[in-house]
Amino acid sequence: MNILRIDSSPMKEASISRELNDVLQKKLESQGHLITGTRDLYYDDLVSLGDKERYSAFFTPSENLTDVQRTEIEGSNELAIEFAAADAYIIGVPMYNFTVTAALKTYIDLISRAGISFNYTPEGPVGLLKNKKVYAIISTGGTPVGSEVDFVSPYLKTLFGFLGITDVTFIAADLTSQSREASIEKATKAIDAL
């Protein structure tokens, strides 16, 4: 498998999701898979909100784009094409305020592109990213993954399903405020079992 690694925490050394992404990466590499790309969303200049020109470019046929729109959409094109080209993804997802980080939400908006990751059809949108695999490590301070206030895992499952990816494995490193070590150990065991 050709795997894209995505880190979505603004933290560096103190990040649990990054630490566990390292563990997962080593596990998958030991099985012969390759990490062919990485995105560190808080530190990637392509991951930005943009403006009305970028937004309007998303809905303008390519032959009608202005020069400004073409420039504005270049980064999103690069990210979306890179995402679509991968066979699998490892994503470190810290929960902030019950959902994904701002950087991950921005990235999702940039890669969710008609004609690249999904298409509109007369029957509705159809995901183009079939037969792919997502491993999502969800770290939380006090919210149990899978609880009624976990808006990360249902959101990601819905989003990836919309893009055509139905094979999603969530690895919980939750309740770290109670015991960081126990949470990391639980997640590491889940990774070891893959």
Coordinates of C-alpha atoms in Angstrom, one line a residue, residues 38-183:
T38 CA 3.1 13.3 4.7
R39 CA 1.1 16.4 5.6
D40 CA 1.5 18.3 8.8
L41 CA -1.6 20.3 8.6
Y42 CA -0.8 23.2 11.1
Y43 CA 2.6 23.7 9.4
D44 CA 1.6 23.3 5.8
D45 CA 1.2 26.5 3.8
L46 CA -1.2 24.8 1.4
V47 CA -3.7 24.3 4.2
S48 CA -5.4 27.7 4.5
L49 CA -8.9 29.0 4.5
G50 CA -8.6 31.1 1.3
D51 CA -11.1 33.6 0.3
K52 CA -14.1 34.2 -2.1
E53 CA -11.9 33.7 -5.2
R54 CA -10.9 30.2 -4.0
Y55 CA -14.5 29.3 -3.0
S56 CA -16.0 30.5 -6.3
A57 CA -13.2 28.5 -8.2
F58 CA -14.5 25.3 -6.6
F59 CA -17.8 25.7 -8.5
T60 CA -16.4 27.2 -11.8
P61 CA -15.7 24.9 -14.8
S62 CA -11.9 24.8 -15.4
E63 CA -12.3 26.4 -18.8
N64 CA -14.0 29.5 -17.2
L65 CA -11.6 30.1 -14.3
T66 CA -10.0 33.5 -14.1
D67 CA -6.2 33.8 -13.6
V68 CA -6.8 34.7 -10.0
Q69 CA -9.1 31.7 -9.4
R70 CA -6.5 29.4 -11.0
T71 CA -3.9 30.6 -8.6
E72 CA -6.2 30.4 -5.7
I73 CA -7.1 26.8 -6.4
E74 CA -3.6 25.4 -7.1
G75 CA -3.0 24.4 -3.5
S76 CA -6.3 22.6 -3.2
N77 CA -5.7 20.8 -6.4
E78 CA -2.4 19.6 -5.2
L79 CA -3.8 18.4 -1.9
A80 CA -6.9 16.7 -3.4
I81 CA -4.9 14.9 -6.1
E82 CA -2.3 13.7 -3.6
F83 CA -5.1 12.5 -1.3
A84 CA -6.9 10.7 -4.2
A85 CA -3.7 9.0 -5.3
A86 CA -3.0 7.3 -2.0
D87 CA -4.2 3.7 -1.2
A88 CA -4.4 4.3 2.5
Y89 CA -4.2 7.0 5.2
I90 CA -3.0 7.3 8.7
I91 CA -4.5 10.3 10.4
G92 CA -3.7 11.6 13.9
V93 CA -6.9 13.3 15.1
P94 CA -6.8 15.1 18.4
M95 CA -10.3 16.0 19.6
Y96 CA -10.7 19.7 20.2
N97 CA -14.0 20.9 21.6
F98 CA -15.7 17.6 20.8
T99 CA -14.7 17.6 17.1
V100 CA -11.7 17.7 14.7
T101 CA -9.1 20.5 14.8
A102 CA -9.5 23.6 12.6
A103 CA -6.5 22.5 10.5
L104 CA -8.1 19.1 9.8
K105 CA -11.5 20.6 8.9
T106 CA -9.8 23.1 6.5
Y107 CA -7.8 20.2 4.9
I108 CA -11.1 18.2 4.5
D109 CA -12.7 21.1 2.8
L110 CA -9.7 21.4 0.4
I111 CA -9.6 17.7 -0.5
S112 CA -13.3 17.2 -0.9
R113 CA -13.5 18.2 -4.5
A114 CA -16.0 17.4 -7.2
G115 CA -14.3 15.6 -10.0
I116 CA -11.3 14.5 -7.8
S117 CA -12.7 12.8 -4.7
F118 CA -16.4 12.7 -5.6
N119 CA -18.8 13.4 -8.5
Y120 CA -22.2 14.8 -8.7
T121 CA -24.6 12.5 -10.5
P122 CA -28.4 12.7 -11.2
E123 CA -28.8 10.3 -8.3
G124 CA -26.7 12.5 -6.0
P125 CA -23.0 12.7 -5.0
V126 CA -20.9 9.5 -5.5
G127 CA -17.5 9.0 -3.9
L128 CA -14.6 8.3 -6.2
L129 CA -12.1 7.0 -3.6
K130 CA -13.2 3.3 -3.5
N131 CA -11.1 0.4 -2.1
K132 CA -9.0 2.6 0.2
K133 CA -8.2 2.3 3.9
V134 CA -8.2 4.8 6.7
Y135 CA -6.6 4.4 10.1
A136 CA -7.6 7.3 12.4
I137 CA -6.0 7.7 15.8
I138 CA -8.3 9.8 18.0
S139 CA -6.8 11.3 21.1
T140 CA -9.1 13.0 23.7
G141 CA -8.6 14.6 27.1
G142 CA -11.9 13.7 28.8
T143 CA -14.3 12.5 26.1
P144 CA -14.7 8.8 25.5
V145 CA -14.5 7.8 21.9
G146 CA -17.8 6.4 20.8
S147 CA -19.8 8.4 23.4
E148 CA -22.7 10.6 22.6
V149 CA -20.5 13.7 22.8
D150 CA -17.8 12.2 20.4
F151 CA -18.5 14.1 17.2
V152 CA -15.1 13.1 15.7
S153 CA -15.6 9.5 14.8
P154 CA -19.2 9.8 13.3
Y155 CA -18.1 12.9 11.4
L156 CA -15.1 11.2 9.9
K157 CA -17.0 8.0 9.1
T158 CA -19.6 10.1 7.3
L159 CA -17.0 12.2 5.5
F160 CA -14.9 9.3 4.3
G161 CA -18.1 7.4 3.3
F162 CA -19.1 10.4 1.2
L163 CA -15.7 10.2 -0.6
G164 CA -16.2 6.5 -1.2
I165 CA -14.0 5.2 1.6
T166 CA -15.8 2.7 3.8
D167 CA -12.9 0.8 5.4
V168 CA -12.2 3.0 8.4
T169 CA -10.4 1.8 11.6
F170 CA -10.6 4.1 14.6
I171 CA -7.9 3.7 17.3
A172 CA -8.9 5.4 20.5
A173 CA -6.4 7.1 22.8
D174 CA -9.1 8.7 24.8
L175 CA -9.4 10.0 28.4
T176 CA -5.8 11.1 28.5
S177 CA -6.5 13.6 31.2
Q178 CA -7.3 10.6 33.5
S179 CA -4.1 8.7 32.5
R180 CA -1.9 9.6 29.6
E181 CA 0.1 6.4 30.0
A182 CA -2.9 4.1 30.1
S183 CA -4.4 5.8 27.0

